[in-house]
mmCIF file of C-alpha atoms and ligand atoms in Angstrom:
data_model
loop_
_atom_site.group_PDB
_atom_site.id
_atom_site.type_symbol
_atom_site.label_atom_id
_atom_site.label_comp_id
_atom_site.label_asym_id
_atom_site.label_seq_id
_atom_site.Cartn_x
_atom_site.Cartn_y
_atom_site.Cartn_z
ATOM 1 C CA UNK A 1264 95.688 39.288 179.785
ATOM 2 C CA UNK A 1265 97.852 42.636 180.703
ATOM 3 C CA UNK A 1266 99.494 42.026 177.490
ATOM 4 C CA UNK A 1267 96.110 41.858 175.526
ATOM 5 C CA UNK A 1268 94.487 45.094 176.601
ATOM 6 C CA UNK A 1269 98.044 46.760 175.723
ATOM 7 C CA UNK A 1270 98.073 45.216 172.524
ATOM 8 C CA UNK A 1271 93.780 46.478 172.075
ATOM 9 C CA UNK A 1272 94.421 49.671 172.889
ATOM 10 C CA UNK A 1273 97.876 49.999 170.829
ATOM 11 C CA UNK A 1274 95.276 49.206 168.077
ATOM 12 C CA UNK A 1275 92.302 51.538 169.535
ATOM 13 C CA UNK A 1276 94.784 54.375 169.746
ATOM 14 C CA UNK A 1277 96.015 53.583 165.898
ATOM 15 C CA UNK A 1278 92.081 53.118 164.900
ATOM 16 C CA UNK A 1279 91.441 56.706 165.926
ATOM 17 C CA UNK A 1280 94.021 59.212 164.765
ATOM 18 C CA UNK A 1281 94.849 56.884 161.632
ATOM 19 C CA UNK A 1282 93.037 59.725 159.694
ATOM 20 C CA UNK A 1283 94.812 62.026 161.440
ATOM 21 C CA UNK A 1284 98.426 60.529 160.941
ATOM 22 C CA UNK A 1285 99.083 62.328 157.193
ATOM 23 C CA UNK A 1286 100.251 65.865 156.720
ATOM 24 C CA UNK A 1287 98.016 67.816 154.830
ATOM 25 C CA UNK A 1288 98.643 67.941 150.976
ATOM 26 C CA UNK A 1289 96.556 70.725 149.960
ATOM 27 C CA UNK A 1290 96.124 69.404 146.133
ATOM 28 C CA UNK A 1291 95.337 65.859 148.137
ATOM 29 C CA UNK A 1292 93.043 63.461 146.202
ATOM 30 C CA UNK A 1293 89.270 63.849 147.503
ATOM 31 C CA UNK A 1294 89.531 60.430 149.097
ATOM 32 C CA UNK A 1295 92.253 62.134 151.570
ATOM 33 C CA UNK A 1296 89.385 64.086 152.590
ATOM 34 C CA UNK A 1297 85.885 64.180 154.576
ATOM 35 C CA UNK A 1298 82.758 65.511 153.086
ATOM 36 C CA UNK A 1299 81.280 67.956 155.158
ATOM 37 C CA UNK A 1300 77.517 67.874 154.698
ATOM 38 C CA UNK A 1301 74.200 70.065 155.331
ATOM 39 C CA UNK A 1302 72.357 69.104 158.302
ATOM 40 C CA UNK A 1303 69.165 69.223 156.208
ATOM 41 C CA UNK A 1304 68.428 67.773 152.705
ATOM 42 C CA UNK A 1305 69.190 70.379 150.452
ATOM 43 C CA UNK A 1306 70.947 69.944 148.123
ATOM 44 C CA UNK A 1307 74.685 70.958 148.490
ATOM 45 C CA UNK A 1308 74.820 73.078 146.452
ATOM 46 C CA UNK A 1309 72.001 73.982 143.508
ATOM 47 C CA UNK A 1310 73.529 75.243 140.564
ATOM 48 C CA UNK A 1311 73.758 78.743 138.916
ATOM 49 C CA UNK A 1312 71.765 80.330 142.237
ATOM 50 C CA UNK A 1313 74.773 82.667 143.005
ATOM 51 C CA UNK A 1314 73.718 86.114 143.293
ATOM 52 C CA UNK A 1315 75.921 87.838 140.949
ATOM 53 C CA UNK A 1316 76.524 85.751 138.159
ATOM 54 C CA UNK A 1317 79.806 84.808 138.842
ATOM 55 C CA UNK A 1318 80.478 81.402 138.023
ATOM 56 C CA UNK A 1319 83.679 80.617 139.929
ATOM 57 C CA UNK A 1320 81.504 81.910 143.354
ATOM 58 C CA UNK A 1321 78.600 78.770 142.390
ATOM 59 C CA UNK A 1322 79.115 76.095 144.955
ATOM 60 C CA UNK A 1323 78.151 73.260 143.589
ATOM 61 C CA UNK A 1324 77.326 69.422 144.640
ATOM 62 C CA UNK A 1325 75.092 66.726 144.329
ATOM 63 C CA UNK A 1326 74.783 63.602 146.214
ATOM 64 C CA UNK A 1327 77.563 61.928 144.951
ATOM 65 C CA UNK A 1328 79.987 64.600 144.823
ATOM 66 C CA UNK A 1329 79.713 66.525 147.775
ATOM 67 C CA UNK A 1330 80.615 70.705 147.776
ATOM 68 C CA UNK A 1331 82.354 70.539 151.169
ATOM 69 C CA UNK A 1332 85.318 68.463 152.446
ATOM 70 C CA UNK A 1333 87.608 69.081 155.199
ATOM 71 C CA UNK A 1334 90.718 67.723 156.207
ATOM 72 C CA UNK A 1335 93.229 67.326 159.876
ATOM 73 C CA UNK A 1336 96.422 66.820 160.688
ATOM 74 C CA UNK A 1337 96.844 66.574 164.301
ATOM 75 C CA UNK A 1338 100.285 67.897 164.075
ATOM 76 C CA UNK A 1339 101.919 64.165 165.519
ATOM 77 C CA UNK A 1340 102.007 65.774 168.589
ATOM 78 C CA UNK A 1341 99.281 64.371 171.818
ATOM 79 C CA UNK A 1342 98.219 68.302 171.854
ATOM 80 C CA UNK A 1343 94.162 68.413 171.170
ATOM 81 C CA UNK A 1344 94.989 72.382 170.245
ATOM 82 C CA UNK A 1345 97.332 71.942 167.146
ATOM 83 C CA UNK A 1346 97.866 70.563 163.727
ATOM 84 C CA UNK A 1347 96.639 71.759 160.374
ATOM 85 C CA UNK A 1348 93.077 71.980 159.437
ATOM 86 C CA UNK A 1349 92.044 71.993 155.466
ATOM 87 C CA UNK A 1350 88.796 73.106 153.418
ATOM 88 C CA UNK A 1351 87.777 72.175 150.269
ATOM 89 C CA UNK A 1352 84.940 73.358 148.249
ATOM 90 C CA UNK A 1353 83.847 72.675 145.004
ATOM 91 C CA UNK A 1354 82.716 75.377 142.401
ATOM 92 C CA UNK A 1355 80.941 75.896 139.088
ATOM 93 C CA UNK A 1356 83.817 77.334 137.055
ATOM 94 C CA UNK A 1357 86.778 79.449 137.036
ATOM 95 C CA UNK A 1358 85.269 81.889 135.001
ATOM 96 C CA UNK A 1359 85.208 85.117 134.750
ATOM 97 C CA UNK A 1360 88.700 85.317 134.962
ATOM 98 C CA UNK A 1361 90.380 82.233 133.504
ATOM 99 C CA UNK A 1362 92.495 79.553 136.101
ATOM 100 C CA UNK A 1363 91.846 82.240 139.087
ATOM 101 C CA UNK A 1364 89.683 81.853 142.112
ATOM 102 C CA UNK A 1365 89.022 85.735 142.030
ATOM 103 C CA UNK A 1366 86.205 85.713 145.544
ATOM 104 C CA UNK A 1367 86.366 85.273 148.956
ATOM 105 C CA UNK A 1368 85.890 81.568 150.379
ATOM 106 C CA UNK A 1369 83.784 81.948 153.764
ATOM 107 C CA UNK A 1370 83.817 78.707 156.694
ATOM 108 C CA UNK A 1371 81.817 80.026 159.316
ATOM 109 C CA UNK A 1372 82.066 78.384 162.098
ATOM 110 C CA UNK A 1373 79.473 77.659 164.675
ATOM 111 C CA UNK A 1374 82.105 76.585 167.862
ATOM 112 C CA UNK A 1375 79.130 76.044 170.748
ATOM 113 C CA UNK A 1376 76.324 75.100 168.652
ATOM 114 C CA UNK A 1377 74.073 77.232 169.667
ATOM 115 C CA UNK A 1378 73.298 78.088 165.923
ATOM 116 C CA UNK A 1379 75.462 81.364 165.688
ATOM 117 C CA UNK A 1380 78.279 81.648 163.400
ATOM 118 C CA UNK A 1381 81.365 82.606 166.099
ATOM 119 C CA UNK A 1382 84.229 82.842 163.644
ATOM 120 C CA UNK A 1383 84.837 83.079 159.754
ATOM 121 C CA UNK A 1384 87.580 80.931 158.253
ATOM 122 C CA UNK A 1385 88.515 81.817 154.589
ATOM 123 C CA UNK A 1386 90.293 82.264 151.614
ATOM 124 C CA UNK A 1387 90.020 86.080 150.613
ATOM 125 C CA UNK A 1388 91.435 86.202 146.650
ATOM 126 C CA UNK A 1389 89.160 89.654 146.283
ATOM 127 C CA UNK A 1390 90.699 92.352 144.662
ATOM 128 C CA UNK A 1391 94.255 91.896 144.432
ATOM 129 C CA UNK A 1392 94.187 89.830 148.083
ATOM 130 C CA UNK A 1393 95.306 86.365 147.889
ATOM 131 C CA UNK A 1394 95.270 85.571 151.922
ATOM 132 C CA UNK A 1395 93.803 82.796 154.108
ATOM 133 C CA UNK A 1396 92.353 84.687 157.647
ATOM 134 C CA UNK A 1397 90.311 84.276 160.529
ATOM 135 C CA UNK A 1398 87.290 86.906 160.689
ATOM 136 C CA UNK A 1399 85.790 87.709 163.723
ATOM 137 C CA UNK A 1400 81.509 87.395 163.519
ATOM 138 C CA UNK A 1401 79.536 90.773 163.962
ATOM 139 C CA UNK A 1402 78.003 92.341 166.523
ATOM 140 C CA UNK A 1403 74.613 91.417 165.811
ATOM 141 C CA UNK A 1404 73.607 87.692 166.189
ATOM 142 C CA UNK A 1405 74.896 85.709 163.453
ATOM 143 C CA UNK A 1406 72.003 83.122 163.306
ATOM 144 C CA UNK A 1407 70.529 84.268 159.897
ATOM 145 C CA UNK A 1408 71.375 85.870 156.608
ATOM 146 C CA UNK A 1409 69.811 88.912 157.811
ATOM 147 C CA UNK A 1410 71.687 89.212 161.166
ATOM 148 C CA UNK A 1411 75.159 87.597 160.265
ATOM 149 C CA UNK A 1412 77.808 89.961 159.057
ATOM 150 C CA UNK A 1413 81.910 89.387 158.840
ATOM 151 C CA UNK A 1414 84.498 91.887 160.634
ATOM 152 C CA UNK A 1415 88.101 92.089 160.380
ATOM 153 C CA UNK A 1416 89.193 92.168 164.004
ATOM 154 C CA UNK A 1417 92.262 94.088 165.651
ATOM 155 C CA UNK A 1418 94.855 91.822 165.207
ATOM 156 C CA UNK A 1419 93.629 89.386 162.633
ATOM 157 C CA UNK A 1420 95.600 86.439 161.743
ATOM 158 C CA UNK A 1421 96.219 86.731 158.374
ATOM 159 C CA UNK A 1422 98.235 84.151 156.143
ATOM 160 C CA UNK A 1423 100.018 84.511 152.337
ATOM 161 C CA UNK A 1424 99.001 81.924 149.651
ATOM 162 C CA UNK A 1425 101.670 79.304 149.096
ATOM 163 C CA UNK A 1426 101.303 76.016 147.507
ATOM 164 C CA UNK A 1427 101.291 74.272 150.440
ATOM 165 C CA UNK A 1428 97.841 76.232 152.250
ATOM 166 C CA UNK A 1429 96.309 76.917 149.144
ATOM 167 C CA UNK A 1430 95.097 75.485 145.618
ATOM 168 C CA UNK A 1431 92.636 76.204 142.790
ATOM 169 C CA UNK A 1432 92.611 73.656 140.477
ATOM 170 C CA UNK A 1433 90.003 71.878 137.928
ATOM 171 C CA UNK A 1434 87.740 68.776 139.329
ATOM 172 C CA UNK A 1435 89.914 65.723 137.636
ATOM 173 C CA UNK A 1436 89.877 61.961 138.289
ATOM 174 C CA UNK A 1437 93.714 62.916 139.540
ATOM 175 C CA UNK A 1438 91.599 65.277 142.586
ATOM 176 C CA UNK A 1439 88.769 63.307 142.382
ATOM 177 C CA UNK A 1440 89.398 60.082 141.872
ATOM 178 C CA UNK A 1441 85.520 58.678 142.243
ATOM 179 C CA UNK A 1442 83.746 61.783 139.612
ATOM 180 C CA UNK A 1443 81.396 60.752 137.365
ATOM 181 C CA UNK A 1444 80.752 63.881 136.224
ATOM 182 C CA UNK A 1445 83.144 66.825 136.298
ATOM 183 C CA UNK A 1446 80.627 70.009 135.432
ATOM 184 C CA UNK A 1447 77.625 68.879 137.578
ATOM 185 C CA UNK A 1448 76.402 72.228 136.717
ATOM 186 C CA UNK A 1449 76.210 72.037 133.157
ATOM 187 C CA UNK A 1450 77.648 75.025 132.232
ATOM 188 C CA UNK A 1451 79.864 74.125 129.799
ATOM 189 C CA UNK A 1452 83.098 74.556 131.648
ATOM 190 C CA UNK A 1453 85.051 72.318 134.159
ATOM 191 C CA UNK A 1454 84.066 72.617 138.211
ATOM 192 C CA UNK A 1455 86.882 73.634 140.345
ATOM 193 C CA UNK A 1456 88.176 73.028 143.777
ATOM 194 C CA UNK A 1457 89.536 75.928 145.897
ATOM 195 C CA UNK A 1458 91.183 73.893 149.185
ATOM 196 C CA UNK A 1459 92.870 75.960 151.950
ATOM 197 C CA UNK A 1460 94.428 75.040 155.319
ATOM 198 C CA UNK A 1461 95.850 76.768 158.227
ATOM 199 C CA UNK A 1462 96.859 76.167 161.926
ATOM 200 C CA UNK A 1463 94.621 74.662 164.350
ATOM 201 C CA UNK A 1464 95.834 76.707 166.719
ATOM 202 C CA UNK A 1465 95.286 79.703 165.621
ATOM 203 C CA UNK A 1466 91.477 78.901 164.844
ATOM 204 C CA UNK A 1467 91.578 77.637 168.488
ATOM 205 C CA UNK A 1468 93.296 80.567 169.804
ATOM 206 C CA UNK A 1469 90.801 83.171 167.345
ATOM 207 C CA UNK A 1470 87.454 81.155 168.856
ATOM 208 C CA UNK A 1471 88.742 81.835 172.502
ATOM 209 C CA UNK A 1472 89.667 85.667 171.767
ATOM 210 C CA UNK A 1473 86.871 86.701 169.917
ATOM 211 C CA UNK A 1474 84.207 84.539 170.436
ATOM 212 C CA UNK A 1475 85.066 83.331 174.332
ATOM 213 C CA UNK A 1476 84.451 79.908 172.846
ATOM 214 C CA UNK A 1477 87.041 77.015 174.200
ATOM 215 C CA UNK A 1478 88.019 74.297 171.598
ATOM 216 C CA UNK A 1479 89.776 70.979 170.998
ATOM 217 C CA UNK A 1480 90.315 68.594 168.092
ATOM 218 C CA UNK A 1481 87.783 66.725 169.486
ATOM 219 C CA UNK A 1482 84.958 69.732 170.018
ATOM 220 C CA UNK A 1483 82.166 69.099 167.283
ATOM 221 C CA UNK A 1484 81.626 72.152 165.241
ATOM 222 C CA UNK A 1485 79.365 72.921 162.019
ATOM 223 C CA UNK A 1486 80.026 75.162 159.620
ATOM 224 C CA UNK A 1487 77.979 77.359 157.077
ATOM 225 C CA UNK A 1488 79.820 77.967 153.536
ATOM 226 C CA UNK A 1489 79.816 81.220 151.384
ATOM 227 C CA UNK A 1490 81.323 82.747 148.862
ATOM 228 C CA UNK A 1491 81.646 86.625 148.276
ATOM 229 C CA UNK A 1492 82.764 89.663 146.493
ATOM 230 C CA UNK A 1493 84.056 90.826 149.371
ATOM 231 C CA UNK A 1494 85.564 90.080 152.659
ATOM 232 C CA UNK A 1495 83.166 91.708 154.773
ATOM 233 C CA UNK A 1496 79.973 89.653 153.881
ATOM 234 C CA UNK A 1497 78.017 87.113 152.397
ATOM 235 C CA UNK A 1498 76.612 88.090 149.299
ATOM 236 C CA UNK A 1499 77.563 85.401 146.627
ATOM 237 C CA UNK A 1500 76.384 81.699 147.554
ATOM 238 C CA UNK A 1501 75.159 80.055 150.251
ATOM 239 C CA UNK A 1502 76.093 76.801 150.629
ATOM 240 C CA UNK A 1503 72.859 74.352 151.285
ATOM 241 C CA UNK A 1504 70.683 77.382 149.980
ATOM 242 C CA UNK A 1505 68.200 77.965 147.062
ATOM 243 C CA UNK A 1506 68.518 81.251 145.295
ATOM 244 C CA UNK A 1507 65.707 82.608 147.215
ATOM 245 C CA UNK A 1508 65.436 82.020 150.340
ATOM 246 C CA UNK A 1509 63.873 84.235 153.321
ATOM 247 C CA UNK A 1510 66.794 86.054 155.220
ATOM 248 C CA UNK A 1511 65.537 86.027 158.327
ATOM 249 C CA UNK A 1512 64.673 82.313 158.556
ATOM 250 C CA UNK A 1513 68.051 81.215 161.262
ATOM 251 C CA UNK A 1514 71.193 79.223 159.351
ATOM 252 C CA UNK A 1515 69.402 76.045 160.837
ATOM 253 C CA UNK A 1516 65.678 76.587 159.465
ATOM 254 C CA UNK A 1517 67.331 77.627 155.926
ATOM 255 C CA UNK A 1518 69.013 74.203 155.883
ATOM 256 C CA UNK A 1519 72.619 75.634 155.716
ATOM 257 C CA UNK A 1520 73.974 74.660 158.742
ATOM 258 C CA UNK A 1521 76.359 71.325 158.599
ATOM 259 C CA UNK A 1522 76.134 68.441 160.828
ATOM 260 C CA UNK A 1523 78.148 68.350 163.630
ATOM 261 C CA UNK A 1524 81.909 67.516 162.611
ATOM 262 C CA UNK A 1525 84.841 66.682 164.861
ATOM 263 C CA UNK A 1526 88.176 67.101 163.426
ATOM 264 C CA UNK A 1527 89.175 64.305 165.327
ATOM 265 C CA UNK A 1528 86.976 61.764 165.914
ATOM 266 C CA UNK A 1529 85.986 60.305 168.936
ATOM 267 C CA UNK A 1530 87.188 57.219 169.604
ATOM 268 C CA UNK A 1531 85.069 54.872 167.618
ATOM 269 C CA UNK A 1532 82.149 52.959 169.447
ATOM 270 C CA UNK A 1533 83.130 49.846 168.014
ATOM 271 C CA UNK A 1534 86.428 49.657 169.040
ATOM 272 C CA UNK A 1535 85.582 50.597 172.135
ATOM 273 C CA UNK A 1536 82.893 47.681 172.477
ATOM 274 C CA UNK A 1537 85.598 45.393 171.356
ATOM 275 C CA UNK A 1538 87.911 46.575 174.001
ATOM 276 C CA UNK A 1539 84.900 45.762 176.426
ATOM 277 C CA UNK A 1540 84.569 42.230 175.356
ATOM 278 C CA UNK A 1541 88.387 41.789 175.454
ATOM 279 C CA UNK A 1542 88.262 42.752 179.367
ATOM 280 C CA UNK A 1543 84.597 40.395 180.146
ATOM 281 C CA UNK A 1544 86.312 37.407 178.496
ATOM 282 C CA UNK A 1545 89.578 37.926 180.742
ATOM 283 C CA UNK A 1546 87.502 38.466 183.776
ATOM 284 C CA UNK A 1547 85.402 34.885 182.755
ATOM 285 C CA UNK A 1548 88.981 33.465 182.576
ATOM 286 C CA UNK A 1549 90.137 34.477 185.878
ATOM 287 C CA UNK A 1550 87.494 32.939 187.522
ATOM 288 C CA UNK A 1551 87.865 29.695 186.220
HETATM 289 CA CA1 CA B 388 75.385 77.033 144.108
HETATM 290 CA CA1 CA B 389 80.661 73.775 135.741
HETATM 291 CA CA1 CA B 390 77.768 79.823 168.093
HETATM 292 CA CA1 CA B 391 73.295 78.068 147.368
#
């Protein structure tokens, strides 16, 4: 009996990091990767409803090719504080300038879920940046268009593009492998995928400093998605958002804000259930 439940959890413990057990490829195939959806049923994202006409900065999606994926790596290690954690979002275009992601890329993350953005995660290829950093949330309260704004804090983690944390590149069947359709927006040019990743435990360490928030790989978080002009706020596309929306609605009323997501899952209910029924039939057998 001993030797079962070692052998069920030996399985239970390969169940639940088996997503985790790859090193992230940042050009990875979608199907290395987990959709991150809206919490409400917008659509993620409506097309052409970026607010400056930029194509590249429309986030687009529909229901069967989602706008949003993440990905983890849990480093191999047992640490719940480290790895590599990946974003992937799916654009319009990479016009106007051709084969550049010329925006800023905007995760913010929600790390209590109380509805406030506490930290910004991002690719910032503005001007003549091309960095991944951590942004610290404003001073005001972050629930809302209207009260959430971006700050570059003392000290901020900043990270040069390589090919191994970042990648632009056109939606394909080679990065996509289930598409159907590869300009959902129909505007006459290819969508694109700009994917970034950087260390979990830097995000971990940034959500304690600036936001006094503790995480783990196992924490759920949500997430609201932007794009920008400019690293210091929101003014492209909201992810989950019509064109016109009311700015003072909160990220949650506005249908922006992502379910919950754990990097990590917990470990799965079934598997756990199983393990359950392993132990009840050994128990039946000892008291025969
Ligand atoms: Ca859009
Ligand atoms: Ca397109
Ligand atoms: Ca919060
Ligand atoms: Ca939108």
């Amino acid at each position: 009996m001993t030797t079962q439940i070692v052998r069920a959890g030996c399985i239970l413990l390969w169940l639940t990091t088996l997503p985790a057990l790859a090193q992230v490829i940042i050009n990875s195939p979608t199907t290395n990767w987990t959709p991150i959806l809206p919490a409400s049923t917008n659509q993620a994202d409506y097309y052409d409803d970026e607010q400056t006409g930029r194509p590249e900065s429309d986030i687009v999606g529909n229901a069967l090719h989602p706008a949003v994926y993440f990905q983890f790596w849990n480093g191999g290690t047992p640490s719940p504080t480290d790895g590599t954690l990946a974003f992937r979002v799916r654009v319009g275009s990479d016009r106007p300038q051709v084969n550049q992601f010329n925006s800023v890329l905007f995760i913010g993350v929600d790390g209590d879920g109380n509805g406030s953005l506490d930290i910004f995660l991002g690719a910032d290829n503005s001007g003549s940046s091309s960095h991944i950093k951590i942004w610290d949330a404003g001073t005001g309260l972050n629930i809302s268009p209207n009260t959430t704004t971006v700050n570059s804090p003392p000290g901020q983690i900043v990270y040069s593009q390589n090919a191994t944390n970042f990648h632009f590149g056109p939606v394909s069947l080679t990065l996509d492998p289930p598409a159907t359709d590869f300009d959902l927006d129909d505007d006459g040019h290819n969508d694109w995928f700009v994917s970034f990743s950087l260390p979990f435990a830097d995000v971990v360490a940034e959500m304690s400093r600036l936001a006094g928030i503790s995480i783990v790989e196992t924490s759920p978080l949500r997430f609201v998605v932007a794009t920008s002009t400019q690293q210091n706020s929101l003014n492209e596309d909201l992810n989950g958002i019509p064109k016109n929306y009311n700015g003072s609605l909160t990220w949650d009323q506005l249908g922006g804000m992502s379910h919950y997501v754990t990097v990590i899952p917990e470990p799965a209910t079934a598997a756990l259930l199983a393990l359950g029924a392993l132990l009840w039939v050994g128990r039946l057998r000892q008291r025969r």
